[in-house]
Amino acid sequence: MSVIIAGERSGVGKTTVTLTLLASLRRRDRSVQSFKVGPDYIDPMFHQHVTGLPCRNLDPVLTSEAYIQQCFARHSQLSEYALVEGVMGLFDGIGHGALGMGHGQEKQKSTDFASTAHIARLLDLPVVLVVDCSRLSGSVAAIAHGYQSFDPRIKIAGVVLNRVGSDRHLSLLKDSLEPLQLPILGVLRRQDNITIPDRHLGLVPTAELPELNALIDRLADLGDTCFDWQHLLPLLKSEPLPHPPHLPHLPSSIRIAVARDRAFNFYYQDNLDLLQQLGAELVFWSPLEDAAIPKDIQGMYFGGGFPEVFAQQLAENTSVRDAVKTAIIKGMPAIAECGGLMYLCEQIIDFEAKSWAMAGVLPTSAVMGGRLTLGYRRAVALQNNLLVKAGTTVYGHEFHRSHLTLTPTQPLFETSRYDCDENMGCEGWGLPANVHASYVHLHWGESGEIPQQFLKECRKL
C-alpha cells in the first residue's frame, strides 16, 4: 500500500505537500521510499535530500507499464513507508492520438496516458487530492466531487486543503465538503516562510540552496500538525519483504567518470544502478571544482543540468576543459545529455549574450533563449552510434531553452513527437564516433542494451 499525491491542476502545491509529508516521516525516524510520476529530475532531488534514498521516476513513456510495476514493487518493499508524487493535474497526460508505441505497449486511446491517474490505476493505489483553496470556498465541493466521480477506477482517499486562509475560510470549506463524506487528510495554511525558489527550468536544485535544511525543518514542523496522521499512516505503510531482493552487481572492471555537481546533476538513478550492476565503478567528479578529470577511467558520462548558470566557472577551469577534449579526441567514449551536450560545445552564449568557452569537442555553440523546447520524443537512430544501432527506436524527453548554432551533418536521430507523427527534425552528435551527445534524455530501464553497449565500447579503451 501507498498513496499518490495528486493535484487538481499544476501549481496547487503537490511538491510542498509531498515534502511536508516526507520531512515529518523522517523526523519520526521512519524509512520512506519516494517516487515521482514523469520525467522530472529536480523534484526527485528534493525527495532524496529529505529521505536519504534515491527517488525513482515512474514514466510509462520513457520505460513501460511493466517496468513501472516492477520498479515500484522492488523499491517500495525496501522501506517502511512509500509515497508517490504525481505530475500536473490528476488526469493530465499526453493528448489525443497517443500511440504508446514503445516497449511493447498497445495503442492507447485514452487522453490520460502517462498521467497521475494512469499510474494510480497501474499500481492500484489510492489518491490524495491536493486542492488550492486560496481563491474558493464552497466551490471546493464541486471540484472534489468532479474528481471523485470522473473515473470510477480511481479511489480518492481524501483531500488536502492547501493555502487555507482564516478559521472562517476553513469552516466554509469543511461545511461544503461534508456531504461528500470525503476525508480531509490535511490542512495547510497560507505560508509566507516556506518558498522554494525557481528559475527558467523549474525549481532551483538542492545543491544550490544553502538554507534548504532550515526549510525542511519548517516543513517538518508544519507536517507534524497539519495532517490527519491517524488516517494517513495506514495508507502510507508498505509491506517490507523479510529478505529484500538483492540486485547482483558484477565485479567492477571499468571506471566511468560521472560529472555530478551544481552544473551537472540530472541523472535517473536507475541508469546509474544499471551501470553498476553491469560491472562499472562510478567515479563522481566536478567539472566546476576539480583540477583534473579522474584517473584511470575508460568512459565519461555528462548528465543534464544548468551549465549556463555556471558557464563562467566552467570556462575558467581550463585544465579540465582541455583534459576532457583531449580524452575524447583520443577515443574515450562519452555520453553527454542536454547540459552535457552544451558543455562539449565550443561555447555557451548565456541569457545576457556573453560567450563562455567550453570543451570544444563539438563544432557548434549553445545559445540560451526564451523559447522552451519541451516534450516526449520518439527518436530513430540514423546510424550506428555509441549507444544504439541504426534503425533502433528509443523514447526520451527534451526540456531546454538553448539551441545550437550549427546542426550536425550526420545526426544521431530523426525525432518526432511521441503523441503524434509530427516531425521534430534531426538532432544529436555522434562525431567523433565515441561520443553520444544529444538533447534527448533517455531512461535505460527498459533498454538495458544501451548501458551494455556503452560499457562494451569503454572496455575497448
Coordinates of C-alpha atoms in Angstrom, one line a residue:
M1 CA 0.0 0.0 0.0
S2 CA 1.0 3.6 -0.6
V3 CA -0.7 6.7 -1.9
I4 CA -0.3 9.1 -4.7
I5 CA -0.2 12.8 -4.0
A6 CA -2.1 14.4 -6.9
G7 CA -3.2 17.9 -7.8
E8 CA -6.4 19.1 -9.3
R9 CA -4.1 21.1 -11.6
S10 CA -0.5 22.2 -11.8
G11 CA 0.8 24.7 -9.2
V12 CA -1.5 23.7 -6.4
G13 CA 1.3 22.6 -4.1
K14 CA 1.9 18.9 -4.7
T15 CA 5.6 19.2 -4.1
T16 CA 5.2 21.2 -0.9
V17 CA 2.7 18.7 0.4
T18 CA 4.9 15.8 -0.6
L19 CA 8.0 17.2 1.0
T20 CA 6.0 18.1 4.2
L21 CA 4.9 14.5 4.5
L22 CA 8.4 13.2 3.8
A23 CA 10.0 15.6 6.3
S24 CA 7.6 14.7 9.0
L25 CA 8.0 11.0 8.5
R26 CA 11.8 11.3 8.6
R27 CA 11.6 13.3 11.8
R28 CA 9.8 10.3 13.2
D29 CA 12.8 8.2 12.1
R30 CA 10.7 6.3 9.6
S31 CA 12.3 4.9 6.4
V32 CA 10.3 6.1 3.4
Q33 CA 10.8 5.5 -0.3
S34 CA 9.5 8.1 -2.7
F35 CA 8.6 8.1 -6.3
K36 CA 7.9 10.8 -8.9
V37 CA 5.5 10.4 -11.9
G38 CA 7.0 11.7 -15.1
P39 CA 10.5 12.6 -16.4
D40 CA 11.3 15.3 -13.9
Y41 CA 14.8 15.4 -12.3
I42 CA 14.5 18.3 -9.9
D43 CA 11.6 17.2 -7.6
P44 CA 13.3 13.9 -7.0
M45 CA 16.4 15.7 -5.8
F46 CA 14.3 17.3 -3.0
H47 CA 12.8 13.9 -2.2
Q48 CA 16.2 12.4 -1.8
H49 CA 17.5 15.3 0.2
V50 CA 14.7 14.6 2.8
T51 CA 14.6 10.8 2.7
G52 CA 18.2 9.9 2.2
L53 CA 17.1 7.4 -0.5
P54 CA 17.2 8.0 -4.3
C55 CA 13.7 8.9 -5.7
R56 CA 12.5 6.7 -8.5
N57 CA 10.8 8.0 -11.6
L58 CA 7.6 6.3 -12.8
D59 CA 7.2 7.1 -16.5
P60 CA 5.5 4.7 -18.9
V61 CA 6.7 6.7 -22.0
L62 CA 10.4 6.5 -21.1
T63 CA 10.0 2.9 -19.8
S64 CA 6.9 0.8 -19.9
E65 CA 3.9 -0.1 -17.7
A66 CA 5.5 -3.4 -16.7
Y67 CA 8.7 -1.6 -15.7
I68 CA 6.8 0.8 -13.5
Q69 CA 5.1 -2.0 -11.7
Q70 CA 8.4 -3.8 -11.2
C71 CA 10.2 -0.7 -10.1
F72 CA 7.5 0.3 -7.6
A73 CA 7.3 -3.3 -6.2
R74 CA 11.0 -3.6 -5.8
H75 CA 11.8 -0.3 -4.1
S76 CA 8.7 0.2 -2.1
Q77 CA 9.3 -3.1 -0.3
L78 CA 12.7 -1.9 0.9
S79 CA 11.2 0.8 3.2
E80 CA 8.6 1.1 5.9
Y81 CA 6.6 3.7 4.0
A82 CA 6.2 4.6 0.4
L83 CA 4.9 7.8 -1.3
V84 CA 4.3 8.8 -4.9
E85 CA 4.2 12.4 -6.1
G86 CA 2.1 12.9 -9.2
V87 CA 2.6 15.2 -12.2
M88 CA 0.4 18.2 -13.3
G89 CA -3.3 17.7 -12.7
L90 CA -4.6 14.2 -11.8
F91 CA -5.9 13.4 -15.3
D92 CA -3.3 15.4 -17.4
G93 CA -1.5 13.0 -19.7
I94 CA -0.4 13.1 -23.3
G95 CA -3.2 14.0 -25.6
H96 CA -5.5 12.6 -28.2
G97 CA -3.8 10.1 -30.6
A98 CA -1.3 9.0 -28.0
L99 CA 0.1 5.9 -29.7
G100 CA 2.0 4.3 -26.8
M101 CA 4.1 2.6 -29.5
G102 CA 7.2 1.9 -27.4
H103 CA 8.4 -1.0 -25.4
G104 CA 5.6 -3.4 -26.4
Q105 CA 2.8 -1.1 -25.2
E106 CA -0.5 -1.4 -27.0
K107 CA -2.2 1.5 -28.6
Q108 CA -3.7 3.9 -26.1
K109 CA -7.0 5.7 -26.9
S110 CA -7.3 7.4 -23.6
T111 CA -6.1 11.0 -23.2
D112 CA -4.6 10.4 -19.8
F113 CA -1.7 8.1 -20.7
A114 CA 1.3 8.8 -18.5
S115 CA -0.8 10.9 -16.2
T116 CA -1.0 10.5 -12.4
A117 CA -4.4 8.7 -12.8
H118 CA -2.7 6.3 -15.2
I119 CA -0.1 5.4 -12.6
A120 CA -2.7 5.2 -9.9
R121 CA -4.6 2.6 -11.9
L122 CA -1.5 0.8 -12.9
L123 CA -0.3 0.4 -9.3
D124 CA -3.8 0.2 -7.8
L125 CA -3.1 3.0 -5.4
P126 CA -5.4 5.4 -3.7
V127 CA -5.1 9.2 -4.4
V128 CA -4.8 12.1 -2.0
L129 CA -6.0 15.1 -3.9
V130 CA -4.4 18.5 -3.2
V131 CA -6.7 21.4 -3.7
D132 CA -5.6 25.0 -3.9
C133 CA -8.2 26.8 -1.8
S134 CA -6.7 30.3 -2.0
R135 CA -9.5 31.6 -4.3
L136 CA -12.5 29.5 -3.4
S137 CA -14.7 28.3 -0.6
G138 CA -18.0 26.5 -1.4
S139 CA -16.8 25.6 -4.9
V140 CA -14.3 23.2 -3.4
A141 CA -17.1 20.6 -3.2
A142 CA -17.8 20.8 -6.9
I143 CA -14.1 20.3 -7.6
A144 CA -13.7 17.4 -5.3
H145 CA -17.0 15.8 -6.5
G146 CA -15.8 16.1 -10.1
Y147 CA -12.5 14.4 -9.4
Q148 CA -14.2 11.8 -7.2
S149 CA -16.7 10.7 -9.9
F150 CA -14.8 11.3 -13.2
D151 CA -13.2 7.9 -13.3
P152 CA -14.7 5.2 -11.1
R153 CA -11.4 3.2 -11.3
I154 CA -9.7 5.9 -9.3
K155 CA -10.1 5.8 -5.5
I156 CA -9.8 9.3 -3.9
A157 CA -8.7 8.5 -0.3
G158 CA -9.2 12.1 0.8
V159 CA -8.2 15.7 0.1
V160 CA -5.5 18.0 1.4
L161 CA -6.7 21.6 1.6
N162 CA -3.8 23.9 0.7
R163 CA -3.4 27.7 1.1
V164 CA -6.2 28.0 3.5
G165 CA -6.7 31.5 5.0
S166 CA -8.7 32.2 8.2
D167 CA -10.5 29.8 10.5
R168 CA -13.7 31.1 8.9
H169 CA -12.4 30.1 5.5
L170 CA -11.6 26.6 6.8
S171 CA -15.1 26.3 8.3
L172 CA -16.7 27.2 4.9
L173 CA -14.5 24.6 3.2
K174 CA -15.4 21.8 5.7
D175 CA -19.1 22.6 5.5
S176 CA -19.0 22.4 1.8
L177 CA -17.2 19.1 1.7
E178 CA -19.2 17.4 4.4
P179 CA -22.0 16.0 2.2
L180 CA -19.4 14.2 0.0
Q181 CA -18.1 12.2 3.0
L182 CA -14.6 12.7 1.7
P183 CA -12.0 12.8 4.4
I184 CA -9.9 15.9 4.9
L185 CA -6.5 14.4 5.4
G186 CA -4.6 17.7 5.8
V187 CA -5.0 21.4 6.0
L188 CA -2.1 23.7 5.1
R189 CA -2.5 27.4 5.9
R190 CA -1.0 30.1 3.7
Q191 CA 2.7 30.1 4.4
D192 CA 4.9 33.1 3.8
N193 CA 8.1 31.5 5.1
I194 CA 8.0 28.3 3.0
T195 CA 9.1 29.1 -0.5
I196 CA 11.3 27.1 -2.9
P197 CA 12.9 29.4 -5.4
D198 CA 12.6 28.6 -9.1
R199 CA 14.1 29.8 -12.4
H200 CA 13.9 29.1 -16.2
L201 CA 13.5 25.3 -16.0
G202 CA 11.7 24.9 -12.7
L203 CA 12.8 24.7 -9.1
V204 CA 16.4 25.6 -8.2
P205 CA 18.2 22.3 -7.5
T206 CA 19.0 21.3 -3.9
A207 CA 22.8 21.8 -4.3
E208 CA 22.3 25.5 -4.8
L209 CA 20.1 26.1 -1.7
P210 CA 22.3 26.7 1.4
E211 CA 19.2 27.3 3.5
L212 CA 17.5 24.1 2.4
N213 CA 17.9 22.2 5.7
A214 CA 16.2 25.0 7.6
L215 CA 13.3 24.9 5.0
I216 CA 12.9 21.2 5.5
D217 CA 12.8 21.7 9.3
R218 CA 10.0 24.2 8.8
L219 CA 8.2 21.7 6.6
A220 CA 8.6 19.0 9.2
D221 CA 7.2 21.4 11.9
L222 CA 4.2 22.0 9.6
G223 CA 3.7 18.3 8.8
D224 CA 3.6 17.4 12.5
T225 CA 0.5 19.4 13.0
C226 CA -1.3 19.8 9.6
F227 CA -2.1 16.2 8.7
D228 CA -4.5 13.6 10.0
W229 CA -1.8 11.1 10.7
Q230 CA -4.2 8.6 12.2
H231 CA -5.7 8.1 8.7
L232 CA -2.6 8.8 6.6
L233 CA -0.1 6.4 8.2
P234 CA -2.0 3.2 7.3
L235 CA -2.3 4.4 3.7
L236 CA 1.4 5.1 3.5
K237 CA 2.5 1.8 5.1
S238 CA 4.3 -0.6 2.7
E239 CA 5.0 -4.2 3.4
P240 CA 8.7 -4.8 3.6
L241 CA 9.9 -8.2 2.5
P242 CA 11.6 -10.4 5.1
H243 CA 14.5 -10.7 2.8
P244 CA 14.7 -7.7 0.5
P245 CA 15.5 -8.5 -3.2
H246 CA 19.2 -8.2 -3.9
L247 CA 20.3 -7.0 -7.3
P248 CA 23.6 -8.6 -8.1
H249 CA 26.5 -6.4 -9.2
L250 CA 29.2 -7.7 -11.4
P251 CA 32.7 -7.2 -10.1
S252 CA 33.9 -3.7 -11.0
S253 CA 36.1 -3.9 -14.1
I254 CA 35.7 -0.5 -15.6
R255 CA 35.7 3.1 -14.2
I256 CA 33.2 5.6 -15.5
A257 CA 33.6 9.3 -14.6
V258 CA 30.2 10.7 -13.9
A259 CA 30.1 14.5 -13.8
R260 CA 28.0 15.5 -10.7
D261 CA 28.0 18.9 -9.2
R262 CA 25.8 22.1 -9.3
A263 CA 26.2 22.3 -13.1
F264 CA 25.5 18.6 -13.9
N265 CA 23.0 16.7 -11.8
F266 CA 20.2 15.4 -14.0
Y267 CA 20.5 11.6 -13.8
Y268 CA 18.0 8.9 -13.4
Q269 CA 19.1 6.7 -10.5
D270 CA 18.1 3.6 -12.4
N271 CA 20.6 4.5 -15.1
L272 CA 23.4 4.7 -12.6
D273 CA 22.3 1.5 -11.0
L274 CA 22.3 -0.3 -14.3
L275 CA 25.9 0.7 -15.0
Q276 CA 26.9 -0.6 -11.6
Q277 CA 25.0 -3.8 -12.0
L278 CA 26.9 -4.4 -15.3
G279 CA 30.2 -4.0 -13.6
A280 CA 31.1 -0.3 -13.7
E281 CA 32.6 1.6 -10.9
L282 CA 31.1 5.1 -11.0
V283 CA 33.6 7.9 -10.1
F284 CA 31.8 11.1 -9.4
W285 CA 33.6 14.3 -10.0
S286 CA 33.1 18.0 -10.7
P287 CA 34.0 19.9 -13.9
L288 CA 33.3 23.0 -11.8
E289 CA 35.6 22.4 -8.9
D290 CA 38.1 19.7 -9.7
A291 CA 41.6 20.5 -11.1
A292 CA 41.7 17.4 -13.3
I293 CA 39.5 14.6 -14.6
P294 CA 39.6 11.3 -12.6
K295 CA 42.5 9.0 -13.2
D296 CA 42.3 5.5 -14.8
I297 CA 38.9 5.9 -16.4
Q298 CA 37.6 4.3 -19.5
G299 CA 34.4 6.4 -20.1
M300 CA 32.7 9.6 -19.2
Y301 CA 29.0 10.5 -18.5
F302 CA 27.8 14.1 -18.5
G303 CA 24.2 14.4 -17.5
G304 CA 21.9 17.4 -17.8
G305 CA 21.8 20.4 -15.5
F306 CA 22.5 24.1 -15.6
P307 CA 25.9 24.7 -17.3
E308 CA 24.6 28.0 -18.5
V309 CA 24.2 29.2 -14.9
F310 CA 27.8 28.3 -14.1
A311 CA 29.3 29.0 -17.6
Q312 CA 31.9 31.4 -16.3
Q313 CA 33.2 29.0 -13.7
L314 CA 33.2 26.1 -16.2
A315 CA 35.1 28.3 -18.7
E316 CA 37.7 29.3 -16.2
N317 CA 38.5 25.7 -15.4
T318 CA 40.7 25.5 -18.5
S319 CA 42.7 22.5 -17.4
V320 CA 39.6 20.3 -17.1
R321 CA 38.1 21.6 -20.3
D322 CA 41.4 20.7 -22.1
A323 CA 41.6 17.3 -20.4
V324 CA 38.0 16.4 -21.4
K325 CA 38.6 17.4 -25.0
T326 CA 41.9 15.5 -25.2
A327 CA 40.5 12.3 -23.7
I328 CA 37.5 12.3 -26.1
I329 CA 39.7 13.1 -29.2
K330 CA 41.9 10.2 -28.2
G331 CA 38.9 7.9 -28.3
M332 CA 37.4 7.8 -24.8
P333 CA 33.6 7.0 -25.0
A334 CA 31.4 9.8 -23.7
I335 CA 27.7 10.3 -23.1
A336 CA 26.5 13.9 -23.0
E337 CA 22.8 14.6 -22.5
C338 CA 21.4 18.1 -22.8
G339 CA 23.5 20.1 -20.4
G340 CA 26.4 17.7 -21.1
L341 CA 26.0 18.3 -24.8
M342 CA 26.2 22.1 -24.1
Y343 CA 29.5 21.5 -22.2
L344 CA 31.0 19.7 -25.1
C345 CA 30.3 22.6 -27.5
E346 CA 32.8 25.3 -28.4
Q347 CA 31.0 27.8 -26.2
I348 CA 27.9 28.6 -24.3
I349 CA 26.3 32.0 -25.0
D350 CA 24.2 32.9 -21.9
F351 CA 21.0 34.8 -21.5
E352 CA 23.0 38.1 -21.4
A353 CA 24.7 37.2 -24.8
K354 CA 28.0 36.7 -23.1
S355 CA 30.2 33.9 -24.6
W356 CA 32.0 31.3 -22.4
A357 CA 34.4 28.8 -23.8
M358 CA 33.6 25.1 -23.2
A359 CA 35.3 21.8 -24.0
G360 CA 35.3 22.4 -27.8
V361 CA 34.6 18.8 -28.8
L362 CA 31.6 19.7 -31.0
P363 CA 32.0 22.3 -33.7
T364 CA 28.9 24.3 -32.6
S365 CA 27.8 26.7 -29.8
A366 CA 24.8 26.5 -27.4
V367 CA 22.8 29.7 -27.3
M368 CA 20.4 30.4 -24.5
G369 CA 17.0 31.9 -25.4
G370 CA 13.4 32.4 -24.3
R371 CA 11.9 29.6 -26.3
L372 CA 11.3 26.4 -24.3
T373 CA 11.7 23.1 -26.1
L374 CA 9.7 20.6 -24.1
G375 CA 8.1 17.2 -24.7
Y376 CA 8.5 13.5 -25.2
R377 CA 10.3 12.3 -28.3
R378 CA 10.3 9.2 -30.4
A379 CA 13.8 9.0 -31.9
V380 CA 15.0 6.7 -34.6
A381 CA 18.8 6.2 -34.9
L382 CA 20.0 7.2 -38.3
Q383 CA 23.4 5.5 -37.9
N384 CA 25.2 3.0 -35.7
N385 CA 26.5 5.0 -32.8
L386 CA 27.9 4.7 -29.3
L387 CA 24.7 3.6 -27.7
V388 CA 22.3 2.1 -30.3
K389 CA 22.3 0.6 -33.8
A390 CA 20.9 2.3 -36.9
G391 CA 17.1 1.9 -37.1
T392 CA 16.7 1.5 -33.4
T393 CA 13.8 3.5 -31.9
V394 CA 14.2 5.0 -28.4
Y395 CA 11.9 7.2 -26.3
G396 CA 13.1 10.2 -24.5
H397 CA 12.3 13.7 -23.2
E398 CA 13.5 17.2 -24.1
F399 CA 13.5 20.1 -21.8
H400 CA 15.8 23.1 -22.6
R401 CA 15.9 26.8 -23.5
S402 CA 19.0 26.6 -25.6
H403 CA 19.6 25.9 -29.3
L404 CA 22.8 25.1 -31.3
T405 CA 24.2 27.4 -33.9
L406 CA 25.2 24.5 -36.2
T407 CA 23.4 21.3 -36.8
P408 CA 25.3 18.1 -37.3
T409 CA 25.9 16.9 -40.8
Q410 CA 25.4 13.3 -39.7
P411 CA 22.9 13.5 -36.8
L412 CA 22.2 10.6 -34.4
F413 CA 18.4 10.7 -34.6
E414 CA 15.4 11.7 -36.5
T415 CA 12.9 12.7 -33.9
S416 CA 9.1 13.1 -33.7
R417 CA 6.6 13.9 -31.0
Y418 CA 5.6 10.9 -29.0
D419 CA 1.9 11.5 -29.1
C420 CA 1.7 12.1 -32.9
D421 CA 3.7 11.8 -36.1
E422 CA 4.8 15.5 -36.1
N423 CA 8.4 15.5 -37.2
M424 CA 10.7 17.4 -34.8
G425 CA 13.8 17.3 -37.0
C426 CA 17.2 15.6 -36.8
E427 CA 19.5 16.1 -33.8
G428 CA 22.4 14.6 -31.9
W429 CA 26.1 14.5 -32.4
G430 CA 28.0 11.2 -33.0
L431 CA 31.3 12.6 -34.4
P432 CA 33.7 11.7 -33.1
A433 CA 32.2 8.2 -33.2
N434 CA 33.0 7.6 -29.5
V435 CA 30.6 10.5 -28.5
H436 CA 26.8 10.4 -27.9
A437 CA 25.7 14.0 -27.5
S438 CA 22.0 14.7 -27.6
Y439 CA 19.3 17.0 -26.2
V440 CA 17.1 13.9 -25.6
H441 CA 17.2 12.5 -22.1
L442 CA 16.9 8.7 -22.0
H443 CA 15.8 6.4 -19.2
W444 CA 17.5 3.0 -19.7
G445 CA 15.2 0.9 -17.5
E446 CA 13.5 -0.8 -20.4
S447 CA 16.6 -0.6 -22.7
G448 CA 19.4 -2.5 -20.9
E449 CA 21.2 -2.9 -24.2
I450 CA 22.1 0.9 -24.1
P451 CA 24.4 0.7 -21.0
Q452 CA 25.7 -2.7 -22.1
Q453 CA 26.7 -1.2 -25.5
F454 CA 28.3 1.8 -23.7
L455 CA 30.4 -0.3 -21.4
K456 CA 31.4 -2.6 -24.3
E457 CA 32.9 0.4 -26.0
C458 CA 34.5 1.6 -22.8
R459 CA 36.3 -1.8 -22.3
K460 CA 38.0 -1.4 -25.7
L461 CA 39.9 1.6 -24.4

